[in-house]
PDB file of C-alpha atoms in Angstrom:
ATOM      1  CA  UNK A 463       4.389  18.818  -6.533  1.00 81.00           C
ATOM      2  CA  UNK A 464       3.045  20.674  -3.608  1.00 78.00           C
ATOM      3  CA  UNK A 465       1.668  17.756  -2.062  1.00 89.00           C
ATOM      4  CA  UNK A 466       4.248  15.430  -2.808  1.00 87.00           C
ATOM      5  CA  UNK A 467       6.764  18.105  -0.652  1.00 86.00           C
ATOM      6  CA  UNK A 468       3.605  17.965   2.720  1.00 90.00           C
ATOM      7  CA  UNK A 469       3.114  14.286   2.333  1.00 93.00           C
ATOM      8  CA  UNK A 470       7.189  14.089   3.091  1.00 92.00           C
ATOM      9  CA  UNK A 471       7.291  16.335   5.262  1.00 91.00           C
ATOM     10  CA  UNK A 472       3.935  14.740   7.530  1.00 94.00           C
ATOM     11  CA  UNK A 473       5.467  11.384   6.723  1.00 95.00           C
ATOM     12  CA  UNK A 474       9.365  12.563   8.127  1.00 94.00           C
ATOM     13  CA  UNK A 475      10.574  10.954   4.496  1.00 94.00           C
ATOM     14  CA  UNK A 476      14.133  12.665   3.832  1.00 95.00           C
ATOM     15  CA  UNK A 477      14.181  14.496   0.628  1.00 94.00           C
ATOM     16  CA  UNK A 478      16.023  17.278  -1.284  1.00 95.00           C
ATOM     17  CA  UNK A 479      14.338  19.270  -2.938  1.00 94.00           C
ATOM     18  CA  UNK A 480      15.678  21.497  -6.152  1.00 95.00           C
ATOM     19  CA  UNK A 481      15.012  23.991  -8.638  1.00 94.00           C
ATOM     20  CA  UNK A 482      15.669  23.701 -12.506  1.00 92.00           C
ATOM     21  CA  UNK A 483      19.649  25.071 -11.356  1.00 95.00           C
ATOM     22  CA  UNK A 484      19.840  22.901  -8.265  1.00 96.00           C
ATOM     23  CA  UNK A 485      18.783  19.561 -10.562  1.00 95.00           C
ATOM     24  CA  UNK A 486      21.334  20.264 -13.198  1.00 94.00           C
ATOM     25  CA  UNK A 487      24.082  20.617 -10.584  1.00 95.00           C
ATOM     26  CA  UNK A 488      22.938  17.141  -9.037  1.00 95.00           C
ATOM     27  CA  UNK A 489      22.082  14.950 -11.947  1.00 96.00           C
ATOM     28  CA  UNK A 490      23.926  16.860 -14.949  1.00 95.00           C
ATOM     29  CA  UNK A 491      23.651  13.841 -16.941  1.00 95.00           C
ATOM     30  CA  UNK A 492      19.662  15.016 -17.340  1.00 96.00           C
ATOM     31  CA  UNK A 493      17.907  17.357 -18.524  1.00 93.00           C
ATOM     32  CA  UNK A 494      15.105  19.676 -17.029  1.00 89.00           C
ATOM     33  CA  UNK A 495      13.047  22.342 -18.512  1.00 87.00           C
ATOM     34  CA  UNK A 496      13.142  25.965 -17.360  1.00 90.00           C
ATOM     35  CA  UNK A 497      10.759  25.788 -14.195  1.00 91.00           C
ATOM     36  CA  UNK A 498      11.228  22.054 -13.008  1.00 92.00           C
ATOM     37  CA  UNK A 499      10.924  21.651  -9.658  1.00 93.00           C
ATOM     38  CA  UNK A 500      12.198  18.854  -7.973  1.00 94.00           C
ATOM     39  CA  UNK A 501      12.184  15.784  -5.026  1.00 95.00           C
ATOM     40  CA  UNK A 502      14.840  13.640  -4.614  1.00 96.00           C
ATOM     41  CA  UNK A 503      14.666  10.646  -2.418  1.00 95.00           C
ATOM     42  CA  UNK A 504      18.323   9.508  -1.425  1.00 94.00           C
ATOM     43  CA  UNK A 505      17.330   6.510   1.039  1.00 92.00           C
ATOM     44  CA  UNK A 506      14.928   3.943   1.214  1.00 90.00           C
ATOM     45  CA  UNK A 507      13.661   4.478  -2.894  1.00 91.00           C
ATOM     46  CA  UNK A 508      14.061   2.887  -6.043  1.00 91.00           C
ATOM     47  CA  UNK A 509      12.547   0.490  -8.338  1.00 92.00           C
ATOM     48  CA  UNK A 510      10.435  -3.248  -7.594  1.00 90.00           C
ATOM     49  CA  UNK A 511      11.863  -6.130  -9.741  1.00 91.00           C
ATOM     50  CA  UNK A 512       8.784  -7.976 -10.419  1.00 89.00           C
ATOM     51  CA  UNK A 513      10.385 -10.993 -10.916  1.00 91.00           C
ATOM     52  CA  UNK A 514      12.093 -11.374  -7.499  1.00 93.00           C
ATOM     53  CA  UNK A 515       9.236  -9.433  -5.873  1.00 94.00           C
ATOM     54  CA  UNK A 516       6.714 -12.512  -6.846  1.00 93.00           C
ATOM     55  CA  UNK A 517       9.468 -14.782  -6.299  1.00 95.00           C
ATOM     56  CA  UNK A 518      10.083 -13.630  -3.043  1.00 96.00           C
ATOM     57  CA  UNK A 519       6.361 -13.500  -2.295  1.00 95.00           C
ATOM     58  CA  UNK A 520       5.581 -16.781  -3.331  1.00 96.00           C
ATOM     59  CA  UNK A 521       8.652 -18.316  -1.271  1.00 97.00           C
ATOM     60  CA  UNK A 522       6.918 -16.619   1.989  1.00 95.00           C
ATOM     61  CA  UNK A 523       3.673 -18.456   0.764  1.00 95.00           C
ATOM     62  CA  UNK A 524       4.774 -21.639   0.693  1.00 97.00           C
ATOM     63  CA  UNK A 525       6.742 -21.434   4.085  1.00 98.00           C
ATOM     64  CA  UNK A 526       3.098 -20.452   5.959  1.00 95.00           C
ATOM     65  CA  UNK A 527       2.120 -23.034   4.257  1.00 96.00           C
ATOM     66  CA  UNK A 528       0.610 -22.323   0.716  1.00 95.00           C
ATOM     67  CA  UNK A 529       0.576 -24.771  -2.059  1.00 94.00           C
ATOM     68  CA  UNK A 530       1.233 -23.061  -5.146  1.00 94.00           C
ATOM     69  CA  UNK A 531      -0.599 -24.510  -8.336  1.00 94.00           C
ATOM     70  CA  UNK A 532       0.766 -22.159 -11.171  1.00 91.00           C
ATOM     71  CA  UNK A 533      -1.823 -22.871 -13.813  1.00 93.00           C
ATOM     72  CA  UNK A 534      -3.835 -19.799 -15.640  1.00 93.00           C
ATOM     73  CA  UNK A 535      -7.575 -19.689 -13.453  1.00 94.00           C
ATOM     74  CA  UNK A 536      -9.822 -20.818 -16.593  1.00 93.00           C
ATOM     75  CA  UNK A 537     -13.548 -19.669 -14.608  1.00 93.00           C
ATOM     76  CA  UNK A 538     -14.889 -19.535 -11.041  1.00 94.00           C
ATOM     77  CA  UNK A 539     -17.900 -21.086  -9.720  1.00 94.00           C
ATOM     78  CA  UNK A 540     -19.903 -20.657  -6.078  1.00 94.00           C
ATOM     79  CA  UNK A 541     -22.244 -23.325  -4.730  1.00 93.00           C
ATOM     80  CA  UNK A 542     -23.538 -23.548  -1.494  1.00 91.00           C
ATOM     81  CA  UNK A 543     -21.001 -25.643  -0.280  1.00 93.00           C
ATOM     82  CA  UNK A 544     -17.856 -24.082  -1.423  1.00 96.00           C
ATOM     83  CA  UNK A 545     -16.125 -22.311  -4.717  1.00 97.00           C
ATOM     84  CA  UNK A 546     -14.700 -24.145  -7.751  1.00 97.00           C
ATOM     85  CA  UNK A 547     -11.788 -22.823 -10.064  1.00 96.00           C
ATOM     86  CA  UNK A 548     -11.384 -24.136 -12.872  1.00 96.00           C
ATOM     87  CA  UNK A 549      -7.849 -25.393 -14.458  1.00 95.00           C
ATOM     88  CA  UNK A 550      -6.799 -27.179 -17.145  1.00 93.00           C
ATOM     89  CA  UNK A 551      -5.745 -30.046 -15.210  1.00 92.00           C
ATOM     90  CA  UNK A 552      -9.111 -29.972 -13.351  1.00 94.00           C
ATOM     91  CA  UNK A 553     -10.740 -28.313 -10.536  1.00 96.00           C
ATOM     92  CA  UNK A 554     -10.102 -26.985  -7.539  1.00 96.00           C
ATOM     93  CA  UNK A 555     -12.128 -27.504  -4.552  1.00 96.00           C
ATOM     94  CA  UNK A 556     -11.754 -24.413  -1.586  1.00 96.00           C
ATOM     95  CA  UNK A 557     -14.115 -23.297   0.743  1.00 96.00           C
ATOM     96  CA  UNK A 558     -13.724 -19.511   0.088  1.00 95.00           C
ATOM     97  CA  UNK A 559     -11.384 -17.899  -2.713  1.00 96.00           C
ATOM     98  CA  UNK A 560      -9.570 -14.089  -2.776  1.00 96.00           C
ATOM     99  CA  UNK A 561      -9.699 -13.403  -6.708  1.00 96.00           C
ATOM    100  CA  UNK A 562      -6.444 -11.005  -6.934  1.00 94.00           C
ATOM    101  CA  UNK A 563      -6.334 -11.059 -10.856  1.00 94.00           C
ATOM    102  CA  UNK A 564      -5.761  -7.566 -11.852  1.00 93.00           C
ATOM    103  CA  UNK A 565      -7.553  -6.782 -15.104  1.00 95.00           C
ATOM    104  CA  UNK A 566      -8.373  -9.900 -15.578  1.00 95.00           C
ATOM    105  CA  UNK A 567     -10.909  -9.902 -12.429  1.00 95.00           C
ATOM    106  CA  UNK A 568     -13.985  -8.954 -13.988  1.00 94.00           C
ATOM    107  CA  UNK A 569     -13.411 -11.495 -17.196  1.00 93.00           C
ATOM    108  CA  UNK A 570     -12.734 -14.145 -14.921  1.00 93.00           C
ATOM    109  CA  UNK A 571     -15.757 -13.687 -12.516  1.00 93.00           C
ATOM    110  CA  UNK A 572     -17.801 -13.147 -15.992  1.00 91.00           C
ATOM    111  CA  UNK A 573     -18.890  -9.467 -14.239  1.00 91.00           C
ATOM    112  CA  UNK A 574     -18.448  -6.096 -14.171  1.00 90.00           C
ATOM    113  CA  UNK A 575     -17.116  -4.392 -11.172  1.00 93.00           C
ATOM    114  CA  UNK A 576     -17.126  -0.864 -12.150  1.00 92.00           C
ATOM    115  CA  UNK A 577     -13.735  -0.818 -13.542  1.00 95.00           C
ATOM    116  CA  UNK A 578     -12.051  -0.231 -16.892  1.00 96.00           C
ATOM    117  CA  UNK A 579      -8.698  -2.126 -18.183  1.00 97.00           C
ATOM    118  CA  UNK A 580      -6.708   0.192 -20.377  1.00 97.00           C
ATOM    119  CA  UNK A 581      -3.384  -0.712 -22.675  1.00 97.00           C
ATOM    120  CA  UNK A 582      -0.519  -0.037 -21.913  1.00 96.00           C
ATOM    121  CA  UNK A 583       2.649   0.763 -23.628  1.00 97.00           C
ATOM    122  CA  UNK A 584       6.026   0.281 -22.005  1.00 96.00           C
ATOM    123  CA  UNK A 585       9.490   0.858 -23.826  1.00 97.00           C
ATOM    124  CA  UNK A 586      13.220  -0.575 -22.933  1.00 97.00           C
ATOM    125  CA  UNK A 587      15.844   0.647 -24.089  1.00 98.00           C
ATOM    126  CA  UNK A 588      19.543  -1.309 -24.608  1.00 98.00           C
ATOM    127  CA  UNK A 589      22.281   0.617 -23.247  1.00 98.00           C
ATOM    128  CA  UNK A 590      26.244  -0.370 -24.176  1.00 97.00           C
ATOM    129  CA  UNK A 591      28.836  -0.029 -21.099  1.00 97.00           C
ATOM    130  CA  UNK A 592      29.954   3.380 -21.374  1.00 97.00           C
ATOM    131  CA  UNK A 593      26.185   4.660 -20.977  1.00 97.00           C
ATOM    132  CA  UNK A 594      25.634   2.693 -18.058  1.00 97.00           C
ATOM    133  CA  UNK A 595      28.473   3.810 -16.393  1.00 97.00           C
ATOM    134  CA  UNK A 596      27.793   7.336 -17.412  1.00 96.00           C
ATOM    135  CA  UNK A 597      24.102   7.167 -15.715  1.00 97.00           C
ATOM    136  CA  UNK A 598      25.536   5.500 -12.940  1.00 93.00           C
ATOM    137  CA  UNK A 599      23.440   7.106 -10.173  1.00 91.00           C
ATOM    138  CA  UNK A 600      20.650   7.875 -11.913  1.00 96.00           C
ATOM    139  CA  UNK A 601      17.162   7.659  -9.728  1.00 96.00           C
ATOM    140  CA  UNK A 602      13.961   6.409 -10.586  1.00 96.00           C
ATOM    141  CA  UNK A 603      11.904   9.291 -11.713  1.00 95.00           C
ATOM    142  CA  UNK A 604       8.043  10.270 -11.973  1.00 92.00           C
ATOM    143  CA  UNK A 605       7.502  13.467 -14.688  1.00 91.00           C
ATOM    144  CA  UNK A 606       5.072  15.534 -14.818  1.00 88.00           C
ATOM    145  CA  UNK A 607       4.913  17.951 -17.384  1.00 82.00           C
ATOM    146  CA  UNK A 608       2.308  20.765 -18.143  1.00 76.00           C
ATOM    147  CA  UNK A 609       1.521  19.200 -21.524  1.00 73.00           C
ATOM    148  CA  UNK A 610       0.127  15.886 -20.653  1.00 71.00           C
ATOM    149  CA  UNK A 611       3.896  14.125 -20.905  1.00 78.00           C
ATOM    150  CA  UNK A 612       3.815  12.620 -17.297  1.00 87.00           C
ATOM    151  CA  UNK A 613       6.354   9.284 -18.032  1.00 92.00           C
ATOM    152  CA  UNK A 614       7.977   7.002 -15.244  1.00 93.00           C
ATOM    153  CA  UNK A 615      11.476   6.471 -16.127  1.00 96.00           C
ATOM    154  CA  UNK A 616      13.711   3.598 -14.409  1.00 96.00           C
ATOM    155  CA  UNK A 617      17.709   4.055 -14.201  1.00 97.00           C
ATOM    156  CA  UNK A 618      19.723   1.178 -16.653  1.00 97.00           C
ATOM    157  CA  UNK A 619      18.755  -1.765 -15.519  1.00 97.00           C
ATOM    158  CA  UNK A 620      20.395  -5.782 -15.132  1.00 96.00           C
ATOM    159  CA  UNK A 621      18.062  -7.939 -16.620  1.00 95.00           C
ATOM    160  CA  UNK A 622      18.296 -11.442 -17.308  1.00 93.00           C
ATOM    161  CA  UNK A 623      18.749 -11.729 -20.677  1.00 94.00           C
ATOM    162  CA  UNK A 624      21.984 -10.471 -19.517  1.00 96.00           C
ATOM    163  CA  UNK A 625      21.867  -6.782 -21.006  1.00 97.00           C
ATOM    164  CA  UNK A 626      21.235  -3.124 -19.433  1.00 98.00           C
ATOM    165  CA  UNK A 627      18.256  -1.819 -20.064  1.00 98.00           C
ATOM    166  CA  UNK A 628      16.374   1.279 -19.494  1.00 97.00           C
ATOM    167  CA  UNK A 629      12.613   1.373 -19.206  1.00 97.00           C
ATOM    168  CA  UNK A 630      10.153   4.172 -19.503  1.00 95.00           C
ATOM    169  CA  UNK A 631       6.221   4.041 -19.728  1.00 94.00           C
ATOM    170  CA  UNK A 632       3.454   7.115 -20.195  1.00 91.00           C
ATOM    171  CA  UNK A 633       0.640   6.389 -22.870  1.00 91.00           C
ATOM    172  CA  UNK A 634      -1.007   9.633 -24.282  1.00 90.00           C
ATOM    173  CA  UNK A 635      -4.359   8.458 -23.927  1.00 90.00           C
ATOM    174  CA  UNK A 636      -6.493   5.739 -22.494  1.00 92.00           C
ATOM    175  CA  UNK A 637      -7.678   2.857 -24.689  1.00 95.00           C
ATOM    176  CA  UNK A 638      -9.966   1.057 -22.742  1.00 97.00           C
ATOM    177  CA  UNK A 639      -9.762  -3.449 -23.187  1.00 97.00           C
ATOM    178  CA  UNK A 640     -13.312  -4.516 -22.883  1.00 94.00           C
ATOM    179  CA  UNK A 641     -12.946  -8.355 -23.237  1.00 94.00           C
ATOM    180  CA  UNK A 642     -10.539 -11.140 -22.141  1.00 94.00           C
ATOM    181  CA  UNK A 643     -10.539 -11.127 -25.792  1.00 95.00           C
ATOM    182  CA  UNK A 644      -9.321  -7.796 -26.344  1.00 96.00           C
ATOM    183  CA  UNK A 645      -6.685  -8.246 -23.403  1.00 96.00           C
ATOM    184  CA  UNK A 646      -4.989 -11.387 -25.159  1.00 96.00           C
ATOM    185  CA  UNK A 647      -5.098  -9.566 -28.634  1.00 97.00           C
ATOM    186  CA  UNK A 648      -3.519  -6.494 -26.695  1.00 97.00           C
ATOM    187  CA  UNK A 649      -0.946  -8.476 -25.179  1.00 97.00           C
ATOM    188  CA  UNK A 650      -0.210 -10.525 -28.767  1.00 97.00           C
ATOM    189  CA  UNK A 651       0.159  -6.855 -30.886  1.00 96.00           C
ATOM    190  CA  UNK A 652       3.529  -6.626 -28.946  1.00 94.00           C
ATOM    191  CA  UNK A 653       1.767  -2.909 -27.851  1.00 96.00           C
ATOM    192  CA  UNK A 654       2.111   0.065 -29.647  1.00 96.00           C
ATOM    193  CA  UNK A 655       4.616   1.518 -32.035  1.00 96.00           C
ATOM    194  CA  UNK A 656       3.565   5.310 -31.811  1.00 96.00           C
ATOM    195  CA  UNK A 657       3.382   5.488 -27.936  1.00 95.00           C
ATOM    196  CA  UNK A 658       6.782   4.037 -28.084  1.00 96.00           C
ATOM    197  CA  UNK A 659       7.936   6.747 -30.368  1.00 96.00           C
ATOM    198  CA  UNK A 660       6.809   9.749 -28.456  1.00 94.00           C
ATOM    199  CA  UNK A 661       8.010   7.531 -25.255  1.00 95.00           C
ATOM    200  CA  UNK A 662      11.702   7.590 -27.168  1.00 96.00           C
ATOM    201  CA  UNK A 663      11.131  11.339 -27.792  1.00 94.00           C
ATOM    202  CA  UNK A 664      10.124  11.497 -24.152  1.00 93.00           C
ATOM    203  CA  UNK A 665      13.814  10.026 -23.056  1.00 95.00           C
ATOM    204  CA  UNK A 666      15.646  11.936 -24.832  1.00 95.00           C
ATOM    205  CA  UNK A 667      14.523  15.054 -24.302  1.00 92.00           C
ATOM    206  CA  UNK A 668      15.147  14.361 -20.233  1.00 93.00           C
ATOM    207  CA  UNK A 669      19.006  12.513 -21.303  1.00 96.00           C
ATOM    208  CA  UNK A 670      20.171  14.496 -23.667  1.00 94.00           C
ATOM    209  CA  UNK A 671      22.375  12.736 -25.987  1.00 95.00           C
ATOM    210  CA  UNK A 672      21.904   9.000 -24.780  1.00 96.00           C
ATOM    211  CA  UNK A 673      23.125   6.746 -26.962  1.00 97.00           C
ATOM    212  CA  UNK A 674      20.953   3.654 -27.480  1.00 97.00           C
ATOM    213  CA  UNK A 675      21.840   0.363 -29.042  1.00 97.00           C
ATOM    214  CA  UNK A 676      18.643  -1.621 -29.344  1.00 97.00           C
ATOM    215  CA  UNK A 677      14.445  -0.551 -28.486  1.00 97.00           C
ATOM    216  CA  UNK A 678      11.715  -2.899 -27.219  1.00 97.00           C
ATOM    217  CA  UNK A 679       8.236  -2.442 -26.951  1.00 97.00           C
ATOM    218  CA  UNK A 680       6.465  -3.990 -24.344  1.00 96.00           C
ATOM    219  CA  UNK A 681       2.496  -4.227 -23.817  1.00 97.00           C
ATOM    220  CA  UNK A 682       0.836  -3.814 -20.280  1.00 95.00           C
ATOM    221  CA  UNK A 683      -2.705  -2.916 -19.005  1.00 96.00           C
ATOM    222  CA  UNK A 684      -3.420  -1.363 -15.906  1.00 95.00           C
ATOM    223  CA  UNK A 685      -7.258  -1.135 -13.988  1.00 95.00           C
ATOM    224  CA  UNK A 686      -8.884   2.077 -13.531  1.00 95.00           C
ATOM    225  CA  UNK A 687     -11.874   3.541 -11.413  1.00 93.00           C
ATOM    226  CA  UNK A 688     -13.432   6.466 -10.658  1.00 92.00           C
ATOM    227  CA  UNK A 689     -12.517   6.650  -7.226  1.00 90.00           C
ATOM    228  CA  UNK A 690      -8.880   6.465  -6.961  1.00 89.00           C
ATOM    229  CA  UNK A 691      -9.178   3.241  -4.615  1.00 91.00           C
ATOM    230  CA  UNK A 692      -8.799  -0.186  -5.399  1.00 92.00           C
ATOM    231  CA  UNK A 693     -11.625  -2.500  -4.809  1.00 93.00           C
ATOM    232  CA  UNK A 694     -10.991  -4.903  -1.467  1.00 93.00           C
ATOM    233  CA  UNK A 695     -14.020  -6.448  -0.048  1.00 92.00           C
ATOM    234  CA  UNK A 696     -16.601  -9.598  -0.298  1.00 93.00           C
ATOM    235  CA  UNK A 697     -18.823 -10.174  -3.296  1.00 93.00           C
ATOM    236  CA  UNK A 698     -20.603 -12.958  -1.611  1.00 93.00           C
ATOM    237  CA  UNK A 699     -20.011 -15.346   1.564  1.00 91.00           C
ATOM    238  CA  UNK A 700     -17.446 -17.323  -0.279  1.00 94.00           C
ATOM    239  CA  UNK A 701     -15.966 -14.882  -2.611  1.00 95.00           C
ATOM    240  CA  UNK A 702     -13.867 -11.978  -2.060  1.00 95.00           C
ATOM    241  CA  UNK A 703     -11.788  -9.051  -4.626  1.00 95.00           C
ATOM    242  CA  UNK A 704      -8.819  -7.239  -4.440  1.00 94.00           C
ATOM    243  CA  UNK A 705      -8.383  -5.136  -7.671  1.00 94.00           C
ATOM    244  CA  UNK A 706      -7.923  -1.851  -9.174  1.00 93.00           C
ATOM    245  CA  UNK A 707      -4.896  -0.990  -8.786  1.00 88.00           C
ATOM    246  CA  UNK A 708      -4.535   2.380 -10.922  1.00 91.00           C
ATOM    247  CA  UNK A 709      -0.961   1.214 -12.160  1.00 88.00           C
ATOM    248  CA  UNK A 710       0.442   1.200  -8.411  1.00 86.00           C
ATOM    249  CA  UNK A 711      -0.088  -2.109  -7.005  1.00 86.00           C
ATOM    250  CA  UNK A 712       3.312  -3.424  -7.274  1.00 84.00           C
ATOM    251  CA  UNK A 713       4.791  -0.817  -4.707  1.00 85.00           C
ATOM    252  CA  UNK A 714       1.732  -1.678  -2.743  1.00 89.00           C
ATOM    253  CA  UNK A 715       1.255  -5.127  -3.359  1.00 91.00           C
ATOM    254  CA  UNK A 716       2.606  -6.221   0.504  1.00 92.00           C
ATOM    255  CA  UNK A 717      -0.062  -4.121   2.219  1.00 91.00           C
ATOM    256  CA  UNK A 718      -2.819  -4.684  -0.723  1.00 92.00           C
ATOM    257  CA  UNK A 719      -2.758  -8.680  -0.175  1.00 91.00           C
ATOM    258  CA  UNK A 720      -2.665  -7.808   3.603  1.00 92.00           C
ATOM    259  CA  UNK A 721      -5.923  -6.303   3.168  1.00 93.00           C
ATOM    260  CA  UNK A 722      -7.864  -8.840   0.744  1.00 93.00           C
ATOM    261  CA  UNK A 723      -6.882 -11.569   3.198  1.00 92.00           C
ATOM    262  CA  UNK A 724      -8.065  -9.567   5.844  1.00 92.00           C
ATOM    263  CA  UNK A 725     -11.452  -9.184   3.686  1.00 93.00           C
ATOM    264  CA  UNK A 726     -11.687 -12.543   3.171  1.00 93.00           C
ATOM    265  CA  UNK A 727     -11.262 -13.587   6.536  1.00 92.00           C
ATOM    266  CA  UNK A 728     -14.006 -10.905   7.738  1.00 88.00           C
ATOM    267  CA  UNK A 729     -11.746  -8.879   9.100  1.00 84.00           C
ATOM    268  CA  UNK A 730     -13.260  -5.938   7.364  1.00 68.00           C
ATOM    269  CA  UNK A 731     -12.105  -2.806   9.788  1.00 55.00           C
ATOM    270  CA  UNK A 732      -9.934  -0.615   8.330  1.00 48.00           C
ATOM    271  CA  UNK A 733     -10.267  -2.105   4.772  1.00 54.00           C
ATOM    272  CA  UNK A 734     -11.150   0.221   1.743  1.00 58.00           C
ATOM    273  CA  UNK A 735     -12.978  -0.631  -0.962  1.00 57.00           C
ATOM    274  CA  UNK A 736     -14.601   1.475  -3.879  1.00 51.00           C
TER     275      UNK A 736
END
């Protein structure tokens, strides 16, 4: 929490910061444990949709001049000449390829990069008028607690099923996906009951008396090294990563592309790879 406090301050982010008192006076709707300390960010935070983030990333594609294929990348090949990928309505002929696949990367270049794909448990929540409108306000929030409990927690959310819900994730411990295999049996469980239990617990020890109408649980993965930075850089002449994104790329996905394309064009200075 210290650091989080010197990186605003070097940065010149606003925040307000708060004690256990001082949060229950701003956001009385939640609750804190004896000891909380607190940042809140009252401009210029909040939550990504994913949806209109890729949306909005593929529309800025196509007007530089992209053409968008969306077909799953079946395999990669490199010949002198140029790279193939593979689709199932047939190939694709470039000259050099950025593979930006998340934790499918390795599986899809058929080897290992030094990373580990790990499951991941998200949960959603339903919430009926009256508890939207009583959480009206309510910021996105990172936890961390002094037993391991360390959840994200987004406000109630519009999604497009037409219902408000609220979404949490935090899994207790790291199982680790070592195949495409095991990624596309992970994703087919429909993720995992328990972590969405103790997720549920989670919630409503930090909204006390939340009413909820309906749960979903929702399965992720997420790409880990040892490092703590993602991998951007060449693997060949023609072939180039950007990967491992430690459950943050989404925030950072703008600057993150910036810097594979950069890679891939040889542009190397200032890119970080691990």
């Amino acid at each position: 929490m210290s650091s989080i406090g010197g990186i605003a301050a070097d940065a010149g982010i606003l925040v307000e910061a708060y004690d256990d008192a001082g949060l229950a006076q701003r956001f009385p709707y939640l609750g804190f444990p004896a000891g909380t300390r607190g940042y809140f960010e009252p401009q210029h935070a909040g939550y990504i949709s994913p949806r209109r983030l890729v949306r909005a990333q593929t529309i800025a594609a196509q007007r530089a001049g992209a053409r968008i294929i969306a077909e799953p990348a079946l395999g990669i090949s490199e010949s002198a000449t140029g790279v193939t990928i593979r689709t199932r309505s047939g190939d694709v002929e470039v000259e050099r390829v950025l593979v930006a696949a998340g934790g499918h990367t390795q599986s899809l270049l058929g080897q290992s990069l030094g990373f580990v794909v790990y499951a991941r448990t998200a949960a959603m929540f339903r919430l009926d008028a009256a508890e939207v409108q009583r959480l009206a306000g309510m910021p996105s929030m990172r936890c961390f607690g002094p037993k391991g409990a360390d959840p994200y927690i987004l406000p109630p959310i519009l999604y497009p099923d037409g219902q408000t819900w609220l979404k949490l994730g935090g899994d207790p411990v790291d199982i680790p996906l070592e195949s495409e295999g095991n990624i596309q049996d992970w994703f087919r469980s429909g993720g995992s009951i328990p972590v969405a239990e103790g997720l549920e617990a989670q919630l409503l020890e930090r909204i006390p008396g939340l009413q909820i109408e309906e749960r979903r649980v929702v399965p992720c993965m997420t790409t880990f090294g040892t490092t703590g930075l993602p991998r951007i850089g060449p693997l060949s002449d023609r072939v180039t990563v950007a990967f491992g994104c430690y459950g943050k790329s989404a925030k950072c996905s703008d600057e993150l592309g910036r810097l594979g394309s950069m890679a891939l064009l040889g542009e190397n200075h200032g890119v970080l790879a691990a």
